[in-house]
Short mmCIF file of C-alpha atoms in Angstrom, two decimals:
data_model
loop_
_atom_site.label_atom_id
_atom_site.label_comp_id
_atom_site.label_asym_id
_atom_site.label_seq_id
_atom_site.Cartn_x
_atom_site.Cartn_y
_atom_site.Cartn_z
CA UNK Q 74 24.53 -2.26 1.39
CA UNK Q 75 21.66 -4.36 2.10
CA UNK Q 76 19.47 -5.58 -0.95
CA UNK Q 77 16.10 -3.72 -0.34
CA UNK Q 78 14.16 -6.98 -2.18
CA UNK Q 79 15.60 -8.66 0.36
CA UNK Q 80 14.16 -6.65 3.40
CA UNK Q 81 10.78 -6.48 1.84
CA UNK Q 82 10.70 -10.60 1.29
CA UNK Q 83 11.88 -10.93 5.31
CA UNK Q 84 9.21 -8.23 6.42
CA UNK Q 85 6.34 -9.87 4.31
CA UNK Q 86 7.57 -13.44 6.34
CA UNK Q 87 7.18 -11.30 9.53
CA UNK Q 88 3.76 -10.07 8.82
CA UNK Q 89 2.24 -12.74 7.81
CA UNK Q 90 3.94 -15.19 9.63
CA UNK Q 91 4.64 -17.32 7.01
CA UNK Q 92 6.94 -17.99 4.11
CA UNK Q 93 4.08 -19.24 1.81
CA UNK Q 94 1.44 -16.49 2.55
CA UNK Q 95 4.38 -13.66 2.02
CA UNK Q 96 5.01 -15.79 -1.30
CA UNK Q 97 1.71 -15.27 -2.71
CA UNK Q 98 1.58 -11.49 -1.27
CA UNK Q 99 4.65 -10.78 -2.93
CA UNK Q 100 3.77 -12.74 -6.37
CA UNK Q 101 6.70 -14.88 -5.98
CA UNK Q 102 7.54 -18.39 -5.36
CA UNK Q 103 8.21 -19.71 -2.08
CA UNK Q 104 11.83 -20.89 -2.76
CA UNK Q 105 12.46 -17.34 -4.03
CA UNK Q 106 11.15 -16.01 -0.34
CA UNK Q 107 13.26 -18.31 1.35
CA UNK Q 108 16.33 -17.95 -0.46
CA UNK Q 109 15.78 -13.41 0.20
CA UNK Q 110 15.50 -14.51 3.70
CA UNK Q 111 19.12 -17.11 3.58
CA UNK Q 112 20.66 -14.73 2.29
CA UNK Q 113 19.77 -11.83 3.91
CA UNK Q 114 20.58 -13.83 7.44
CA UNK Q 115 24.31 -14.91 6.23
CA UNK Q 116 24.55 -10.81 5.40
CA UNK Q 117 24.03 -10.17 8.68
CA UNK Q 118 25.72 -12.91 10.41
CA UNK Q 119 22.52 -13.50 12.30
CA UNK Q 120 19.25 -15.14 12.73
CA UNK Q 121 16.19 -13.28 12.59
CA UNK Q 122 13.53 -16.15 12.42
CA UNK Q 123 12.95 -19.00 14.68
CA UNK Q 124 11.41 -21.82 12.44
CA UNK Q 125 10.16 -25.25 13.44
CA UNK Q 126 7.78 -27.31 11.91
CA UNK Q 127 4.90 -26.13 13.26
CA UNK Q 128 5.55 -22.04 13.85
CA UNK Q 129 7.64 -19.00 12.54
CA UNK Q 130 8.55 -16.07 14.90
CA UNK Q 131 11.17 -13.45 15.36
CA UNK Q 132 14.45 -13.52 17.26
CA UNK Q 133 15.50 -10.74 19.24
CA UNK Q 134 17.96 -9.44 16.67
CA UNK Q 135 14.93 -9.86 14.09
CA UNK Q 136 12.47 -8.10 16.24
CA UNK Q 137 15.00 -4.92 16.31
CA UNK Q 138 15.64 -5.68 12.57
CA UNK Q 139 12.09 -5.77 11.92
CA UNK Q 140 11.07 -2.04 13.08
CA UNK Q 141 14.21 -0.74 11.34
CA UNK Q 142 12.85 -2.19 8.19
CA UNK Q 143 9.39 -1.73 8.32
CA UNK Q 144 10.06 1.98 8.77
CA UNK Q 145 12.68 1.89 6.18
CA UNK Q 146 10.26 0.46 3.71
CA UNK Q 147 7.42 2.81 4.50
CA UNK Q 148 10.01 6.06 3.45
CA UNK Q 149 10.48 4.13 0.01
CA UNK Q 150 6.78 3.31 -0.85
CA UNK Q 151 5.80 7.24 0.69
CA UNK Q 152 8.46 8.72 -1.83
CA UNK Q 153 7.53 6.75 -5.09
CA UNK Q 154 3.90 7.14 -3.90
CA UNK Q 155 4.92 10.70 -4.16
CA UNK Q 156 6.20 10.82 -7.68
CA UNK Q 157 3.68 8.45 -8.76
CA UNK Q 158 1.15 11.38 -7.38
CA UNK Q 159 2.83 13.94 -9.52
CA UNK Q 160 2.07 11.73 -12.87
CA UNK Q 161 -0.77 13.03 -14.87
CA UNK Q 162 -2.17 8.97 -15.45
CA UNK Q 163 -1.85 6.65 -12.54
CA UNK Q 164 -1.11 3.40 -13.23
CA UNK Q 165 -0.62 -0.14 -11.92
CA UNK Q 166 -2.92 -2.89 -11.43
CA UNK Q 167 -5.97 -2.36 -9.04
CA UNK Q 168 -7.16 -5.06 -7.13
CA UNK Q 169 -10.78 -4.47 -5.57
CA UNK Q 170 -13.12 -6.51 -3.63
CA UNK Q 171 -17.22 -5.57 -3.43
CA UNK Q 172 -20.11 -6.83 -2.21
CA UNK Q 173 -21.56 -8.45 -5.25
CA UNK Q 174 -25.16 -7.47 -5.29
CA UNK Q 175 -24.46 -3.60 -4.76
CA UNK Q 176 -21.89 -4.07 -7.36
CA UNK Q 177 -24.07 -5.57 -9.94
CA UNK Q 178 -26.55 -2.73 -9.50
CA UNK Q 179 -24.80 0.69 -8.97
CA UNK Q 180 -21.38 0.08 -9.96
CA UNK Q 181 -21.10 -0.68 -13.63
CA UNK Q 182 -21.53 3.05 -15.40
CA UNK Q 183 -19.10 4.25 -12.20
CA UNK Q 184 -16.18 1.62 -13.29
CA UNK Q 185 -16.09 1.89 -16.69
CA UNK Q 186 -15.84 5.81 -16.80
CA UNK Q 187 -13.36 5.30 -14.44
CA UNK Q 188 -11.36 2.93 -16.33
CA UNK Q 189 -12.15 5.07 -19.54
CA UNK Q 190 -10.65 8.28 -17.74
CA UNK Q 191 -7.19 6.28 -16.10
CA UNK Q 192 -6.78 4.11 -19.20
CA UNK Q 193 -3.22 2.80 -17.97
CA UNK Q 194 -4.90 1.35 -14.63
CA UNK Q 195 -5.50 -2.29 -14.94
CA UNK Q 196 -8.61 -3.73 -12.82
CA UNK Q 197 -8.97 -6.45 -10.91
CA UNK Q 198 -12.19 -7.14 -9.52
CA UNK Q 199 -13.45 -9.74 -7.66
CA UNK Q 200 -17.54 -9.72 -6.18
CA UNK Q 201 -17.71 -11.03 -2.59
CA UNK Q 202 -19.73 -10.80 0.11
CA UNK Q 203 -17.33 -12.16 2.25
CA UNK Q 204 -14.81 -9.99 4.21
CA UNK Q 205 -11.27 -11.14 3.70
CA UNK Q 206 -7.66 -10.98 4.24
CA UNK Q 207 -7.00 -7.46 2.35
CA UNK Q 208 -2.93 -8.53 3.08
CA UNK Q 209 -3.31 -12.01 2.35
CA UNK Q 210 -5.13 -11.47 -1.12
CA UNK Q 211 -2.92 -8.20 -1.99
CA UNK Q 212 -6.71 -6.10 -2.23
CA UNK Q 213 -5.85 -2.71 -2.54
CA UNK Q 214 -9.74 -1.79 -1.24
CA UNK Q 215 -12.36 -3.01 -0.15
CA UNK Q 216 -16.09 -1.94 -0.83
CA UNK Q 217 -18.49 -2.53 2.06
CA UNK Q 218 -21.95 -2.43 3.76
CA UNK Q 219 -21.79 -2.45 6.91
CA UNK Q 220 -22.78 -0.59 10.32
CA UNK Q 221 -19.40 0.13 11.37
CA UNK Q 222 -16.70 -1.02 9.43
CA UNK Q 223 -14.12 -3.38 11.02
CA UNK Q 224 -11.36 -2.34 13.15
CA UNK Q 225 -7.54 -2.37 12.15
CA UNK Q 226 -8.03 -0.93 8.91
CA UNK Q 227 -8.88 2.45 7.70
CA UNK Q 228 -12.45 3.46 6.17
CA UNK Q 229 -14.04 5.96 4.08
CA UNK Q 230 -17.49 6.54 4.30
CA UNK Q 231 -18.67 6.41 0.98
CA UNK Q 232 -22.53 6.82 0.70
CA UNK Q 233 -25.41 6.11 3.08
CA UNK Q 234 -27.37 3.00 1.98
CA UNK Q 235 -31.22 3.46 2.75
CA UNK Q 236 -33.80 0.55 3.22
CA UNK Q 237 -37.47 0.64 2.28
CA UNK Q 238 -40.33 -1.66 3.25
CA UNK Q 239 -42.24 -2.17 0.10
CA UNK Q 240 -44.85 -4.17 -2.03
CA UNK Q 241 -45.83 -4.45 -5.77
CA UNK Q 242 -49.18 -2.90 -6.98
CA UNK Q 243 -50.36 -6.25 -8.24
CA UNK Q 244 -49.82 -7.42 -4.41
CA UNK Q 245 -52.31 -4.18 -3.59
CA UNK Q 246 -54.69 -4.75 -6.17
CA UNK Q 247 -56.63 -6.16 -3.43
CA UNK Q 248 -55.73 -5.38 -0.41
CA UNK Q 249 -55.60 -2.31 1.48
CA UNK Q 250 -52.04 -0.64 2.25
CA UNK Q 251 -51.02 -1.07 6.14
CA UNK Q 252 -51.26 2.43 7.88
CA UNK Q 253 -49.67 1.29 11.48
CA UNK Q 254 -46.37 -0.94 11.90
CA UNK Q 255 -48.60 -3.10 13.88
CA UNK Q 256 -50.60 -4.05 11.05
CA UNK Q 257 -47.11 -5.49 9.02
CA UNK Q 258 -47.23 -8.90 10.11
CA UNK Q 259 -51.23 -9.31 8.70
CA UNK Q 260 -49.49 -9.29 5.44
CA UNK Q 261 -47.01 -11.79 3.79
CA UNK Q 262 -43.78 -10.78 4.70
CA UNK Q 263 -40.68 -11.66 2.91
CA UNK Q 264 -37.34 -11.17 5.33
CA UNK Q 265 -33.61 -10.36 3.87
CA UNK Q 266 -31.93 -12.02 7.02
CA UNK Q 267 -28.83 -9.95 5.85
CA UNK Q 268 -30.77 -6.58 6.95
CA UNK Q 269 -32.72 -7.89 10.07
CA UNK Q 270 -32.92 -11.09 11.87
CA UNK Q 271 -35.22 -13.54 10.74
CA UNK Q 272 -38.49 -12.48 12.53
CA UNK Q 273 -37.98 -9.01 13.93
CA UNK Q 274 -38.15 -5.74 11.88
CA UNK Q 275 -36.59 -2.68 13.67
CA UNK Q 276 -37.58 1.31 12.54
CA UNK Q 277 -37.22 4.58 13.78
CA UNK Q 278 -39.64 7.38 13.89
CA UNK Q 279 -38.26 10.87 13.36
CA UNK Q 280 -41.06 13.37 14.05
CA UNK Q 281 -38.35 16.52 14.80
CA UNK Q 282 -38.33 15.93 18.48
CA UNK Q 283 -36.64 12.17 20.02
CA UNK Q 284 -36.77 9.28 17.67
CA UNK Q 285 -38.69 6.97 18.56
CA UNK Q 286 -37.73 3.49 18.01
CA UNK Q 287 -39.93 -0.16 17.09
CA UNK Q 288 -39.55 -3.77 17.49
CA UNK Q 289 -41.99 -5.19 14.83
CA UNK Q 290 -42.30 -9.64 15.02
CA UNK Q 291 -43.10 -10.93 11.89
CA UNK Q 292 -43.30 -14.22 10.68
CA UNK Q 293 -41.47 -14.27 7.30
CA UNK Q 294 -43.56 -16.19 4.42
CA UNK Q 295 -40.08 -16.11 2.69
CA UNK Q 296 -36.55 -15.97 4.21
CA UNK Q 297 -33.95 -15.13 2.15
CA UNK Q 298 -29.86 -14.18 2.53
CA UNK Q 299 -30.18 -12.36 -1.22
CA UNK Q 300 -31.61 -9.01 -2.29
CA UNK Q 301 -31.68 -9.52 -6.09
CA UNK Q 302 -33.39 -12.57 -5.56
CA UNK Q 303 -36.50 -11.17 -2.54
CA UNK Q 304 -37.13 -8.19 -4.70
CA UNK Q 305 -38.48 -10.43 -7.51
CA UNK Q 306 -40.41 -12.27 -5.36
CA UNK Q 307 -42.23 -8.78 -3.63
CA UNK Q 308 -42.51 -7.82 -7.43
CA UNK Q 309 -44.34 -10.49 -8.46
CA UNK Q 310 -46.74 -10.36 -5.63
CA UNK Q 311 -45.62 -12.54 -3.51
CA UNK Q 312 -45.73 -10.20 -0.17
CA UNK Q 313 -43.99 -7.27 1.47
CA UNK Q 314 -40.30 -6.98 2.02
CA UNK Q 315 -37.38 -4.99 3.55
CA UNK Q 316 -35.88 -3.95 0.11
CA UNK Q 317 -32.62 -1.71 -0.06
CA UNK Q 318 -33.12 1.94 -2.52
CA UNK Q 319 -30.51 1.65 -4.45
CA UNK Q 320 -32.17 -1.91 -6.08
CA UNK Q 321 -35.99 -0.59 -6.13
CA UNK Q 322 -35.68 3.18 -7.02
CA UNK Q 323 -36.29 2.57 -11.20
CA UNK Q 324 -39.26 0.36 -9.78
CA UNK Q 325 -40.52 2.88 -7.56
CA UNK Q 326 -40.47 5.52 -10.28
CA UNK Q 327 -42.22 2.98 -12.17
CA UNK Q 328 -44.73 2.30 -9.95
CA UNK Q 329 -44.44 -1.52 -10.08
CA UNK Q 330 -43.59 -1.04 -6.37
CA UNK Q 331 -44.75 0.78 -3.19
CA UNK Q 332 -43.06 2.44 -0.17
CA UNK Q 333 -44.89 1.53 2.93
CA UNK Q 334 -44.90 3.61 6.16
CA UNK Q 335 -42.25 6.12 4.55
CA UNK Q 336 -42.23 8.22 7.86
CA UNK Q 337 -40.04 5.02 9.51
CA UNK Q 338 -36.85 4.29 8.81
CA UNK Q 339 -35.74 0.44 9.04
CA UNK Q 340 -32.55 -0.45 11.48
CA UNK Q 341 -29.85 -0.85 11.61
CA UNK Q 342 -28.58 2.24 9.32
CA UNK Q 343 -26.04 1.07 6.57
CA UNK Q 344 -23.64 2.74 4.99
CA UNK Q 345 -20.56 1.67 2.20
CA UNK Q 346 -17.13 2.08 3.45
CA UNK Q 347 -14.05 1.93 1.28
CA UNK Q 348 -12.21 -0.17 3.50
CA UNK Q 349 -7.88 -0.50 3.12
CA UNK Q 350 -5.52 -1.31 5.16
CA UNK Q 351 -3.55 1.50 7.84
CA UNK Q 352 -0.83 3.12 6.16
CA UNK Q 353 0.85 6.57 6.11
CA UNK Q 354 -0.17 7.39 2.39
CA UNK Q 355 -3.32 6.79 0.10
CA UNK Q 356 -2.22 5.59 -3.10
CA UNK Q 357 -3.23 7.92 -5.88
CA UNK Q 358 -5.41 4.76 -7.83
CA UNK Q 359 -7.11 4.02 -5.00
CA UNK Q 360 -7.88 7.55 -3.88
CA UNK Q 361 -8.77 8.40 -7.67
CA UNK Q 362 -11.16 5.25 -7.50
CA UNK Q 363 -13.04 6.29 -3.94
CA UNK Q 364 -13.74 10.05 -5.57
CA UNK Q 365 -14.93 8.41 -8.80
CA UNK Q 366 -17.53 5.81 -6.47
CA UNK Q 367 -18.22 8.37 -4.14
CA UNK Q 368 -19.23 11.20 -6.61
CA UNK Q 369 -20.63 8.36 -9.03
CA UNK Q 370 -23.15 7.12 -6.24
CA UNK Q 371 -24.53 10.88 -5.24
CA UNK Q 372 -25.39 11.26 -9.47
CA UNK Q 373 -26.91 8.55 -9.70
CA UNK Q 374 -28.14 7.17 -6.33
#
């Protein structure tokens, strides 16, 4: 009977398309890929992968073989995915990815009472705000802000992320409060170029009947690609900015800042997506660790 280590190394070289990228998803050494592969070919009596110097692709014979195993292999992970369900702790090693300024902010409390309540999970986190490989890196999930997520994965909607146009009340010690959007760019404006582009703030009026939408030009006294970094700059006076809630709501409450024009909503609409890749099953950590964000963020959010 076929050695089933041997028909997961040979798929991982057929997703990936390489022997060195299917090393590092599988944790193993390339010689140890190579040699599954050998030997899994002189089993069979045939080739499965073309290889030259410069590319790595199926034969016919491998193409069939490949299907066979992939399905084969998705049976095997469903079932112990299935026991692994019935255990009362999961367990394993977790490997996220998050965007690092939403992270720093709302996630902390959420991930350690998760961790505290599945004590045999072991976490690997890494804070990113760049979208990557989730194969190539072996990321179990991915958390996101986004519009739409990307395509050729799956995505849970996790919680909608709201944006605010605000200023400190040192910056309106002395100045009256803008009552129109077409009084925003009289004031200093400080632009996250993440949320808008650099000199055009979009909104939408909802009065119950069609929303209206607004093109607003401004011409940003500060430009900026980080969050953390623009809201100290509106709270120390410097000017007005496009500030997401979940970083100004303690400052709100506070009253260090001020929500302009709260009947408009800025555009485009964000939301977080749990983001992994298509399968047949949810793994029970990673399911456990989308209800514990999820329910986390509506607490405290």
């Amino acid at each position: 009977m076929i050695d089933l280590q041997r028909m997961v190394a040979f798929v991982a070289v057929a997703d990936h398309g390489s022997f060195s990228i299917a090393a590092a998803r599988l944790e193993v050494s390339n010689s140890h890929v190579s040699k599954q592969v050998s030997a899994l070919e002189r089993e069979l009596r045939v080739k499965l992968l073309q290889r030259t110097t410069r590319s790595l692709s199926l034969t016919e014979a491998g193409e069939v073989f490949y299907r066979r195993c992939k399905a084969i292999l998705s049976e095997v992970a469903e079932a112990e995915q299935e026991v692994l369900r019935r255990q009362d702790s999961p367990q394993g090693t977790l490997r996220v990815t998050a965007s690092a300024n939403f992270t720093n902010v709302c996630l902390p409390d959420i991930v350690c009472n998760f961790m505290r309540q599945h004590p045999d999970i072991k976490l690997e986190l890494t804070l990113s705000d760049q979208f990557v490989d989730l194969a190539e890196r072996s990321i179990d999930v991915a958390l996101r802000i986004a519009t739409t997520p990307p395509e050729n994965v799956h995505a849970r909607m996790l919680h909608r992320i709201g944006w605010s146009v605000v200023g400190s009340a040192e910056y309106f010690a002395t100045r009256r409060q803008p009552q129109t959007l077409a009084e925003l760019p009289d004031y200093e404006c400080l632009a996250d170029n993440v949320m808008s582009t650099k000199d055009v703030w979009r909104f939408e009026e909802s009065d119950g009947k069609q929303p209206q939408r607004h093109e607003i030009r401004v011409t940003p006294h500060i430009n900026c690609n980080n969050s953390i970094w623009l809201r100290e700059c509106v709270l120390r006076g410097m000017g007005i900015g496009l500030l997401p809630d979940y970083m100004i709501g303690a400052d709100l409450a506070q009253g260090k800042l001020i929500k302009l024009l709260p009947q408009y909503e800025p555009l485009p609409q964000r939301r977080l997506y749990g983001i992994y890749l298509p399968n047949r099953y949810l793994s029970s950590k990673v399911r456990l660790f989308l209800d514990a964000v999820e329910q986390g963020l509506k607490r405290a959010v």
